[in-house]
Coordinates of C-alpha atoms and ligand atoms in Angstrom, one line a residue:
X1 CA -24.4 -78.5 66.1
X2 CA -26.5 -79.5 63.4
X3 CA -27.4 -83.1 63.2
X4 CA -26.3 -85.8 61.4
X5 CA -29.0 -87.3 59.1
X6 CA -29.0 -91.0 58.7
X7 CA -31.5 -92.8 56.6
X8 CA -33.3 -96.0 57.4
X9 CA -34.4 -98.5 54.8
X10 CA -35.5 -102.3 54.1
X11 CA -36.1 -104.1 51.2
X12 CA -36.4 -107.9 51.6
X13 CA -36.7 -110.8 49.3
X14 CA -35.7 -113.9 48.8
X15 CA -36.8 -115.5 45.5
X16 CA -37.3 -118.7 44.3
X17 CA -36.7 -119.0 40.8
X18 CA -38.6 -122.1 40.4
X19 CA -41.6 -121.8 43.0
X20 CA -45.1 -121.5 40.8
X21 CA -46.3 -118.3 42.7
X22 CA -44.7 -115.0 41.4
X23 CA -44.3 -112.3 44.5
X24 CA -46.2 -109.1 43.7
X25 CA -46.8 -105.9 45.4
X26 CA -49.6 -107.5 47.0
X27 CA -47.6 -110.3 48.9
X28 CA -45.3 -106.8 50.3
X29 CA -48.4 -105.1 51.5
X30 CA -49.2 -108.4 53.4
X31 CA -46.1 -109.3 54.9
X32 CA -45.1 -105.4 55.9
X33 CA -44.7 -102.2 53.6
X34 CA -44.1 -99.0 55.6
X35 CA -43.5 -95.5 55.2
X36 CA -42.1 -92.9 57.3
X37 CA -43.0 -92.7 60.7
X38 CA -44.8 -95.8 60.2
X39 CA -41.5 -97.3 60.4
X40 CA -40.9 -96.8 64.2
X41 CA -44.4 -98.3 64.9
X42 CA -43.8 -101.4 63.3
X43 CA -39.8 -101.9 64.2
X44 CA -39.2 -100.3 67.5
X45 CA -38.2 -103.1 70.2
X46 CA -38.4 -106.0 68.1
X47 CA -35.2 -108.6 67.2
X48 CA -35.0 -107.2 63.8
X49 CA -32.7 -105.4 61.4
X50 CA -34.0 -102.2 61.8
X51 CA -34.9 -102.8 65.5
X52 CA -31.0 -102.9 65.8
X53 CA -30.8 -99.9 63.5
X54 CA -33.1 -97.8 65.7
X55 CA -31.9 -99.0 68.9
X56 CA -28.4 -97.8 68.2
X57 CA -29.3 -94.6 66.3
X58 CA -32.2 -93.2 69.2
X59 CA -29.4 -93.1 71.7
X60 CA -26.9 -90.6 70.0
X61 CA -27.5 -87.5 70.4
X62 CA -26.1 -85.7 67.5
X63 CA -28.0 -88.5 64.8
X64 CA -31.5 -87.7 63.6
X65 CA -33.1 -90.8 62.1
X66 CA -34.9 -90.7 58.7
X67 CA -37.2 -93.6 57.9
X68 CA -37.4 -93.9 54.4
X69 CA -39.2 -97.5 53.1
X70 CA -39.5 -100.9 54.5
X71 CA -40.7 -103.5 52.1
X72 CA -40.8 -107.2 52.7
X73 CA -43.0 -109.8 51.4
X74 CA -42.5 -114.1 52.5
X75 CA -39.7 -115.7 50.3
X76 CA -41.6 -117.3 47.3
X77 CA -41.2 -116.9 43.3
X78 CA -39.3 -114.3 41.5
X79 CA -40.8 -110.8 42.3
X80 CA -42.1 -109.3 39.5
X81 CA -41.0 -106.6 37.4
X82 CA -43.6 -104.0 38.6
X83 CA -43.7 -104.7 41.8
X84 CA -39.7 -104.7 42.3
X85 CA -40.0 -101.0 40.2
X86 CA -42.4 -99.7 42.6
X87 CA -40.4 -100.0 45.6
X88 CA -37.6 -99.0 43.9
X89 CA -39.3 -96.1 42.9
X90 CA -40.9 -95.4 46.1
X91 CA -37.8 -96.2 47.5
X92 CA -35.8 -93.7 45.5
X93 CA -38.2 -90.5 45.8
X94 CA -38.1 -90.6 49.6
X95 CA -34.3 -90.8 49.5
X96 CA -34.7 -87.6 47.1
X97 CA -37.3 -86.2 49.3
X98 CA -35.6 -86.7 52.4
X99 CA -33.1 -83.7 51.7
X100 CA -29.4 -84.1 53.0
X101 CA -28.5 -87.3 53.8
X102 CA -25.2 -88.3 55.5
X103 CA -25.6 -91.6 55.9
X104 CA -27.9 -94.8 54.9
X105 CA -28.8 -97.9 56.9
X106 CA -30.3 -100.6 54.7
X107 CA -31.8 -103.8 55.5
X108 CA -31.3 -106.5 52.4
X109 CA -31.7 -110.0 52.2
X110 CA -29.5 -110.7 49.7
X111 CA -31.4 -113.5 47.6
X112 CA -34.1 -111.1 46.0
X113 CA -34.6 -112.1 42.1
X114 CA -36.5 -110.2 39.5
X115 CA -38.5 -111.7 36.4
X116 CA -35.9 -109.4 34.3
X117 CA -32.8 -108.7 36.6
X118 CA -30.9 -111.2 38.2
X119 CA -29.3 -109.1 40.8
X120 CA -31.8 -106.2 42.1
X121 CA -29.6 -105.5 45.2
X122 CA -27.1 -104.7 43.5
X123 CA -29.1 -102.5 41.1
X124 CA -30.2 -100.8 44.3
X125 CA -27.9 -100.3 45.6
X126 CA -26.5 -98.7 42.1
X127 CA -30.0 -96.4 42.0
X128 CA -29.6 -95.1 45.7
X129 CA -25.9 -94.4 44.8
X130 CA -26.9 -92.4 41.6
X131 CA -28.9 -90.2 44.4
X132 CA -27.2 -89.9 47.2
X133 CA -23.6 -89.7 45.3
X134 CA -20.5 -91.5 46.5
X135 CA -19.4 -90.4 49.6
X136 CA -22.5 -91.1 51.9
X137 CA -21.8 -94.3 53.8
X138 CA -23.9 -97.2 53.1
X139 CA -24.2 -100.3 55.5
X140 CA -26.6 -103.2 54.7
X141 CA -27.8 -106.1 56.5
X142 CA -27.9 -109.4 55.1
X143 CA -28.9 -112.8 55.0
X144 CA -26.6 -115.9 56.2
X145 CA -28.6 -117.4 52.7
X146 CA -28.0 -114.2 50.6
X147 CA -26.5 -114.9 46.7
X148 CA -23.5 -111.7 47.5
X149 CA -22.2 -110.4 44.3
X150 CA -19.1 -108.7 43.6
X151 CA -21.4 -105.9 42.0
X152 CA -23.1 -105.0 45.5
X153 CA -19.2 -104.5 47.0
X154 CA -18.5 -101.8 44.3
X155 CA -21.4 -99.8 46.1
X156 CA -20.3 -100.1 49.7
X157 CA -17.8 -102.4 51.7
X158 CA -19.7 -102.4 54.5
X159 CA -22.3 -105.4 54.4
X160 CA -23.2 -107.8 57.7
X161 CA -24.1 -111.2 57.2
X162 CA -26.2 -113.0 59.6
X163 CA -24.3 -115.6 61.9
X164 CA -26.8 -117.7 63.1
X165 CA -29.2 -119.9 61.4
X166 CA -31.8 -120.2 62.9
X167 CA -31.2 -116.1 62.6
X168 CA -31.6 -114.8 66.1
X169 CA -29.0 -112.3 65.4
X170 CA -30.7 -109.9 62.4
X171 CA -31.1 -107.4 65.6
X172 CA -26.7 -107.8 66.3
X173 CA -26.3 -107.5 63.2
X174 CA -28.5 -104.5 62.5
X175 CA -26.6 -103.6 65.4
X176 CA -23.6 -103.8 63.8
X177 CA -24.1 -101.6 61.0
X178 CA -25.6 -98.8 62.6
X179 CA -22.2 -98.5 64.5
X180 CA -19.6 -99.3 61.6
X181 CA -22.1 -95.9 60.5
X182 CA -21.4 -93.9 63.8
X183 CA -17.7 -94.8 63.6
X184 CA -17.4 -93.9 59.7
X185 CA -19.0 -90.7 60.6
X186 CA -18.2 -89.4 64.3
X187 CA -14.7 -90.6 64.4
X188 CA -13.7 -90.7 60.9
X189 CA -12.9 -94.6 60.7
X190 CA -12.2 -96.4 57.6
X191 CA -12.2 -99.8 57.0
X192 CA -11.2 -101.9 53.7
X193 CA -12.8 -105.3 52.3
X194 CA -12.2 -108.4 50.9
X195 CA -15.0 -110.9 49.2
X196 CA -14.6 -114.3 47.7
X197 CA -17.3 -115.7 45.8
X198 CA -17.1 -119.5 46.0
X199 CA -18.5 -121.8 42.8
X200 CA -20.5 -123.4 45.0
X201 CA -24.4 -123.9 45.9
X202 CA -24.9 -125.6 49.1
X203 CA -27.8 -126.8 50.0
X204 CA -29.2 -125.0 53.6
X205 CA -30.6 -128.8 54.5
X206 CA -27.6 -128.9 56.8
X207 CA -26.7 -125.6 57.3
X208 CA -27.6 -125.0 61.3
X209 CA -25.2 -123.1 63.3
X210 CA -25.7 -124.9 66.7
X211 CA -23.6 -128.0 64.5
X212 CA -22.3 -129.2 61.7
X213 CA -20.2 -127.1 58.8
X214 CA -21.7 -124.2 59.2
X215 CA -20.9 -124.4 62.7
X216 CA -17.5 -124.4 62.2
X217 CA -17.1 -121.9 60.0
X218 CA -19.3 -119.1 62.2
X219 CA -16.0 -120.0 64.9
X220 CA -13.9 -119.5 62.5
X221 CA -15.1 -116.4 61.6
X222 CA -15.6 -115.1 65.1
X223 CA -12.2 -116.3 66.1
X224 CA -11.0 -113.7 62.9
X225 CA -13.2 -111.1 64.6
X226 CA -11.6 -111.2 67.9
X227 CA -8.0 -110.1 65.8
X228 CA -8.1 -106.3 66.8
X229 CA -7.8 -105.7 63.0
X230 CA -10.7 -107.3 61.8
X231 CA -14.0 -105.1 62.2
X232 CA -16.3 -108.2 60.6
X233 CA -16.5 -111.9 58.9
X234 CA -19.6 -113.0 57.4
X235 CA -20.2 -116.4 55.9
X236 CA -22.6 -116.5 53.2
X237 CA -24.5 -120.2 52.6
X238 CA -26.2 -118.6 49.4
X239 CA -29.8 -119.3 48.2
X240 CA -29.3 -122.6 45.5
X241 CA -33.0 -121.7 44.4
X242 CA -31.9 -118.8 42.9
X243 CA -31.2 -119.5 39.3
X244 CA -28.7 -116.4 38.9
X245 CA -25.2 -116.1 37.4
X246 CA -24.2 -114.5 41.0
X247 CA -25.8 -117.5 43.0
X248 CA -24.0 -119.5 46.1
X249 CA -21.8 -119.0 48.6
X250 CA -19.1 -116.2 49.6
X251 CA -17.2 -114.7 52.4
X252 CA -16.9 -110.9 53.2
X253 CA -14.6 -109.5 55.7
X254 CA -14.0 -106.2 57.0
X255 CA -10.8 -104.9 58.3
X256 CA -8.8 -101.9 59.2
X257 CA -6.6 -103.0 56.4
X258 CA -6.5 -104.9 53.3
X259 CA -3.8 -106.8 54.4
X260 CA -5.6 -108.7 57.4
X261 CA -8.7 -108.8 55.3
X262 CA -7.3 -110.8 52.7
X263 CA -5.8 -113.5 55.0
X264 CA -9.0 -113.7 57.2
X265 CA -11.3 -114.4 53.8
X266 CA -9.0 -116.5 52.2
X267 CA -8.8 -118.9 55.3
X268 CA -12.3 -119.0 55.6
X269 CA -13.0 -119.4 51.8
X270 CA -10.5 -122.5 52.1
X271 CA -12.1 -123.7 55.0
X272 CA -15.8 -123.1 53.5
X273 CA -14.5 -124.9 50.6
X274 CA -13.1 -128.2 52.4
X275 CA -16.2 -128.6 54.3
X276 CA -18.7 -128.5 51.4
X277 CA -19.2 -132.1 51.5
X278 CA -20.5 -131.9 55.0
X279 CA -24.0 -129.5 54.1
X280 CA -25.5 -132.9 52.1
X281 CA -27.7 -134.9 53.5
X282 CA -29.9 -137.8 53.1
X283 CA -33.1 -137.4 54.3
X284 CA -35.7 -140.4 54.6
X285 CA -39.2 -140.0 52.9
X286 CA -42.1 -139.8 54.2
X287 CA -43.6 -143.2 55.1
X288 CA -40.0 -144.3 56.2
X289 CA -39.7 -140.9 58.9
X290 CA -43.7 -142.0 59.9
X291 CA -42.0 -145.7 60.4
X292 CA -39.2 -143.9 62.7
X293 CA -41.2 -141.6 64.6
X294 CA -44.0 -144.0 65.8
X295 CA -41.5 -146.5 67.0
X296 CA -39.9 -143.9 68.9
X297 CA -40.9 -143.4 73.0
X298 CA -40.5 -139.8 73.7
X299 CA -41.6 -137.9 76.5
X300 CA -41.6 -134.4 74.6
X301 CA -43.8 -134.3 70.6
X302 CA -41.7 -135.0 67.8
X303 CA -41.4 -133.2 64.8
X304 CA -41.8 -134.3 61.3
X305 CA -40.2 -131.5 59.4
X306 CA -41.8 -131.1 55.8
X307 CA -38.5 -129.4 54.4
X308 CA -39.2 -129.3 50.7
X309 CA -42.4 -127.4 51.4
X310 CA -41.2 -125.0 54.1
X311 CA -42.8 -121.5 52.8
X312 CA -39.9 -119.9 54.8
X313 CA -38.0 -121.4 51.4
X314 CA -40.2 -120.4 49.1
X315 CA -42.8 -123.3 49.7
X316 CA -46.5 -123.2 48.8
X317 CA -47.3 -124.4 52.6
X318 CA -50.5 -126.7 51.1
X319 CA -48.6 -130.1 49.2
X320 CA -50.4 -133.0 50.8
X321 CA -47.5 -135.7 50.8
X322 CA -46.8 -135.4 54.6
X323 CA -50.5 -134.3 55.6
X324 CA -51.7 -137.9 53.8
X325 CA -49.6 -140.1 55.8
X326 CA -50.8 -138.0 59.2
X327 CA -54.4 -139.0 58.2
X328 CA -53.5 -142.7 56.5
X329 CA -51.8 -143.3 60.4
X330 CA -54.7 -141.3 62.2
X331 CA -53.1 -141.5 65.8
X332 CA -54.2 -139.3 68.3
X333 CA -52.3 -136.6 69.7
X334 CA -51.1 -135.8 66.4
X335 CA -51.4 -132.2 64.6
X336 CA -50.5 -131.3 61.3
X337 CA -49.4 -127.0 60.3
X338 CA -49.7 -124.4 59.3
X339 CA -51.0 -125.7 55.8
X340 CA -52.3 -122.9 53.9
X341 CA -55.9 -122.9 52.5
X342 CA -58.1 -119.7 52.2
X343 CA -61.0 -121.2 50.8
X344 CA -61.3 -124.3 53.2
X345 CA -61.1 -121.3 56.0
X346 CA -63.8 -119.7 54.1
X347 CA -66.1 -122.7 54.3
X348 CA -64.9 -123.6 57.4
X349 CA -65.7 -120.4 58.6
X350 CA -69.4 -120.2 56.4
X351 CA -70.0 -123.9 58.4
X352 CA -69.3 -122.2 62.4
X353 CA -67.6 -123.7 65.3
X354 CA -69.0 -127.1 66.6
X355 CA -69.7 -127.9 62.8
X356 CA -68.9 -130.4 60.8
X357 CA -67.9 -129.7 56.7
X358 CA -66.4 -131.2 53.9
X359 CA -63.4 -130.0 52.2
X360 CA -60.9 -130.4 49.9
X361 CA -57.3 -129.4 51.9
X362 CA -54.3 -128.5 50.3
X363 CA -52.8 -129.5 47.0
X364 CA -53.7 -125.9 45.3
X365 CA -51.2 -124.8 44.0
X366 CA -49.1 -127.4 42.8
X367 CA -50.7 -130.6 42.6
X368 CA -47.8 -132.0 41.3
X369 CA -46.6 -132.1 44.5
X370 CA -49.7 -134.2 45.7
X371 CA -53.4 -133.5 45.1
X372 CA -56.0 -131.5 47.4
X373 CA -57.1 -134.1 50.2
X374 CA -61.0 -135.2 50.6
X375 CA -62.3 -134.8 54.7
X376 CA -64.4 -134.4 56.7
X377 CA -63.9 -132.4 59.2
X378 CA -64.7 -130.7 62.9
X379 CA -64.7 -127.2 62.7
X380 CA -62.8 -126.6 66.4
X381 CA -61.6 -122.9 66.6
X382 CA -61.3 -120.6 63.9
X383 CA -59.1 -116.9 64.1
X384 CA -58.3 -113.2 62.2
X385 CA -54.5 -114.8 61.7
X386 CA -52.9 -112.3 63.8
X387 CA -50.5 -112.7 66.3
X388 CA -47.1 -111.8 68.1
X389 CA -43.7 -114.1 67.8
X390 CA -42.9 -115.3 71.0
X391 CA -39.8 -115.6 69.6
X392 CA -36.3 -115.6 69.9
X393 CA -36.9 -116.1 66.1
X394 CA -38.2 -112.3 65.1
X395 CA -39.4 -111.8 68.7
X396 CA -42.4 -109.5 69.2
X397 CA -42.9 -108.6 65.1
X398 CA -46.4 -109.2 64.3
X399 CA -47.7 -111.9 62.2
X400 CA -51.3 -112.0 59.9
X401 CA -51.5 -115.8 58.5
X402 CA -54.7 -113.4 56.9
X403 CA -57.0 -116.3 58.6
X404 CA -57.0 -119.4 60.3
X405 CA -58.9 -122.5 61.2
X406 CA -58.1 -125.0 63.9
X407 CA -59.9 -128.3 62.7
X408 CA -60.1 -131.7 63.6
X409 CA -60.1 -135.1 60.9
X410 CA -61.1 -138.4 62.7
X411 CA -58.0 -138.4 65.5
X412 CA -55.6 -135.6 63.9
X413 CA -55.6 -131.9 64.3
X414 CA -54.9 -129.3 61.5
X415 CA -54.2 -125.7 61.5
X416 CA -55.1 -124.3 58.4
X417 CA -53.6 -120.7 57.7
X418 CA -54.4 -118.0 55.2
X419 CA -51.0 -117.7 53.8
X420 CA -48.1 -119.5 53.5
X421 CA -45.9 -119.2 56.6
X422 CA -43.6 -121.4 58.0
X423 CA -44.5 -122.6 61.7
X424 CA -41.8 -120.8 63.1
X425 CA -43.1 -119.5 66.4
X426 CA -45.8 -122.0 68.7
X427 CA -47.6 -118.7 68.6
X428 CA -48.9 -119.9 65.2
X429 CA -50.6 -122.9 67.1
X430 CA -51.3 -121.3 70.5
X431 CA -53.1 -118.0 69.2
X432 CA -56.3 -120.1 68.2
X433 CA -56.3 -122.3 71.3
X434 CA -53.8 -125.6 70.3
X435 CA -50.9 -126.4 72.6
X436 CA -47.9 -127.9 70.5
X437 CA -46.6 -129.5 73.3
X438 CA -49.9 -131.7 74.6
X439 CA -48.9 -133.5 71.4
X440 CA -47.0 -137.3 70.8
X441 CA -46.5 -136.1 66.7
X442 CA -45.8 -132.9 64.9
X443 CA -45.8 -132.3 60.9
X444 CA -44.6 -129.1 60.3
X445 CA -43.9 -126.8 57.3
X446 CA -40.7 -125.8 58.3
X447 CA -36.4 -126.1 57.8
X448 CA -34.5 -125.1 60.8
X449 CA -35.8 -121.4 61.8
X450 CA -38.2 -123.0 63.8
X451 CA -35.8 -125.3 65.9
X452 CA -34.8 -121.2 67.6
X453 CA -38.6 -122.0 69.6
X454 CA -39.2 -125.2 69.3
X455 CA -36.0 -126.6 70.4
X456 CA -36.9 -126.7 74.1
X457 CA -40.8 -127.9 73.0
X458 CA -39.9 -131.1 71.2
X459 CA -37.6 -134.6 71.6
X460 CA -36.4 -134.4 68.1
X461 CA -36.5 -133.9 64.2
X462 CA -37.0 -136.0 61.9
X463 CA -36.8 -134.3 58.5
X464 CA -38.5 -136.1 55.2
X465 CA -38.0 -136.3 51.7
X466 CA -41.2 -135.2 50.6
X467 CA -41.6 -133.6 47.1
X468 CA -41.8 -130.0 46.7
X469 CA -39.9 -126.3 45.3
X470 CA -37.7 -126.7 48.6
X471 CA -36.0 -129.8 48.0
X472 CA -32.9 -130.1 49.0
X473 CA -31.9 -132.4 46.2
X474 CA -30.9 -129.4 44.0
X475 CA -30.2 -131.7 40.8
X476 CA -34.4 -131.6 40.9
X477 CA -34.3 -128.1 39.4
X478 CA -34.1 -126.9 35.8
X479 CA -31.2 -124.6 36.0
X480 CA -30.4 -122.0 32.8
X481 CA -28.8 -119.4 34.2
X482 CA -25.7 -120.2 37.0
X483 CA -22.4 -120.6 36.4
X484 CA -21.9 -124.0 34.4
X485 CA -19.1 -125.1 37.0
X486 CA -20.7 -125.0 40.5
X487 CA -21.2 -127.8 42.7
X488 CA -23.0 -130.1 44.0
X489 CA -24.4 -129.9 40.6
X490 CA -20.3 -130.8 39.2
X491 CA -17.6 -132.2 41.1
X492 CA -15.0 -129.4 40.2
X493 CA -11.5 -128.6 40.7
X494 CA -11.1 -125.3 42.7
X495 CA -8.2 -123.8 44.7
X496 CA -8.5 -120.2 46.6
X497 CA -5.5 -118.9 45.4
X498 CA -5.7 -115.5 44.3
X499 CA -9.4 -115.3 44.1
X500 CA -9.3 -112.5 46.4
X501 CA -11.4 -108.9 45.3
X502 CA -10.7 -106.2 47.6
X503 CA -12.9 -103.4 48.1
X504 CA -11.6 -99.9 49.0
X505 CA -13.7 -97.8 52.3
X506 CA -14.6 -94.4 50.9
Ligands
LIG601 ZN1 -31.8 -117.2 55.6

């Protein structure tokens, strides 16, 4: 019997329209850009999209499984337009190369922005579709954070939103696809879709899944799911830092008919509605969290979470507001990371273990987020950058930080890295020789995917109000280009109603 031919593809941004540093083809050969075979070698057995994709595909005998092109650089500024066309490109020729297709898997994040097009998903998805025709069954992957426009359900129904934030489940949901694929194609199963698009922004502050509103709406969803008619419910936060007509937050649902996935995404765009109030927050700043923390007896460190700076959403890792008050306090058992700063590694690593330099840390990028920072400093440990998530967090992928330097200023400890990445995984720390968890204090560049490992590390988070491209307080950013009526940014009248857009299977 001859095989059925499924493709395998990932193309993952998240964009910050605002952040100074542009993302170009570099920042996707750093993070991971692979072709072909090189696919398996990269993917195979870890908790990611295309993990799930292979995982499902290897064990069906009648599938042969085409890796196409995997490109994904660390969420930052808008990608730029020759970098976005040369993926696309790429991307494109090894569809055409690949000969008959009869299906394609494709991991998106759903957030990605271009210096000229505001939605590039969709405009891939519009490219592959010019290739591969209409009647080859696409299923994407996407991101609880991803800006879903209608335009990318014209292409295909079939999209899967993460459920969990921290995302441990991009692996289920990879998952996911890859069967809705099998069952499209081995048993000849249609399904039908439903999208709202909601005029609304929230901010991803208080957007955890273990609590709070987004809490609530993952059980609602899941509670839809376990109707025998619904195949899939996915509740999209949206990425506010996106500054794109198609920005905020939706909900998708699949169904085995129309009918039940109408009712399933209006009650959850109701519900997502009612509860927006619930994802603001108030967060202290930064000598107020300092104040808390160090009254605070614990027996496990805790965190002070530098949200506004987390590179994870589209930070520069290296503003100096938090870092400052860990030296102006200078406790012991205190360590301040990753904060991102190539050159000080340089000198760091020019000066030798044991050895004592001067540098300038942090504050590159944007000073206006707080100016580099005069020490003098130990040089204790110094790395290559590489290492493996412990996970659960993107378990087992493989990390290059592209450098790092473990030093030590009067009583606090720093990890320097070589690019900005959020200290997700205690790997980050424990790779060049520091134990998070010998620690009273932690100042981290981070949001919430890091609370997946650290969770059962620390005693609590305290997250600040320090200033940065990832502040929460959205009213901060110099919008142009979203809808005029979206909130937080306007208090607006909205009702469901018959906002409904249904989508058709094949
Ligand atoms: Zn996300």
């Amino acid at each position: 019997m001859k095989k059925l031919r499924i493709g395998i593809a990932f193309f993952y941004h998240e964009s910050h329209s605002f952040a100074p540093i542009k993302t170009d083809i570099q920042a996707f050969y750093n993070e991971g850009y692979f072709k072909g075979e090189e696919i398996f070698t990269a993917y195979t057995q870890t908790k990611t999209e295309v993990g799930g994709f292979l995982d499902v595909l290897k064990n069906v005998a009648q599938v042969e499984i085409i890796p196409l092109l995997c490109a994904a650089a660390t969420p930052s500024g808008t990608v730029t337009k020759e970098a976005y066309r040369q993926i696309e490109k790429e991307m494109i020729s090894e569809i055409e190369q690949a000969g008959q297709l009869d299906g394609l898997l494709l991991a998106l994040h759903g957030a990605m922005v271009v210096e000229d097009i505001f939605d590039p998903e969709e405009q891939l998805l519009r490219k592959i579709r010019s290739v591969l025709g209409t009647q080859i069954p696409i299923a994407t992957t996407l991101d609880m954070h991803a800006n879903v426009s209608a335009g990318m359900l014209e292409h295909t129904p079939y999209h899967f939103g993460f459920k969990t934030y921290p995302h441990v489940d991009m692996y289920d949901q990879g998952v996911k696809a890859a069967e809705i694929m099998l069952e499209h194609l081995l048993e000849g199963k249609r399904y039908q879709a439903s999208f709202i698009k909601l005029p609304m922004m929230p901010p991803s502050i208080n957007m955890r899944t273990q609590e709070g509103p987004m809490h609530d709406m993952i059980e609602l969803a899941t509670k839809h799911e376990s109707n025998e008619s619904i195949k899939n419910a996915s509740v999209f936060g949206g990425f506010p830092y996106s500054d794109i007509p198609m920005v905020g937050a939706s909900v998708l649902v699949i169904a085995k008919d129309q009918q039940s996935a109408n009712i399933a995404a209006r009650e959850l765009a109701e519900k997502f509605w009612e509860l927006r109030q619930e994802f603001i927050m108030q967060l202290p700043s930064v000598n107020k969290g300092m104040e808390m923390a160090l009254l605070m007896q614990e027996a496990k460190p805790i965190v002070l979470a530098d949200v506004s700076d987390n590179p994870l959403s589209c930070g520069s890792g290296d503003t100096t507001n938090l870092l400052k008050e860990f030296i102006r306090v200078n406790q012991p058992k205190t360590l301040f990371g990753g904060l991102t700063d190539p050159e000080s590694i340089e000198k760091c690593r020019k000066a030798g273990i044991g050895a004592t330099v001067k540098l300038e840390i942090g504050g590159k990028t944007s000073p206006e987020f707080g100016y580099p920072v005069e020490v003098k400093a130990k040089v204790i440990a110094l790395s290559d950058g590489v290492f493996y998530n412990s996970g659960p967090f993107n378990q087992h992928l493989r990390v290059d930080v592209k450098g790092a330097a473990y030093i030590k200023v009067d009583k606090v400890d720093i990890l320097l890295i070589g690019r900005p990445m959020s200290a997700n995984d205690p790997e980050m720390f424990r790779h060049i020789g520091i134990e998070p968890t010998s620690y009273n204090l932690l100042g981290l560049k981070v949001k919430n995917h890091f609370r997946a490992a650290f969770d059962p590390l620390i005693s609590r988070v305290i997250y600040v109000d320090a200033p940065g491209v990832a502040s929460h307080e959205l009213k901060n950013f110099p919008y142009k280009n979203i809808p005029e009526d979206i909130w937080p940014l306007k208090d607006i009248d909205f009702t469901v109603g018959e906002e409904v857009e249904s989508y058709d299977g094949y």
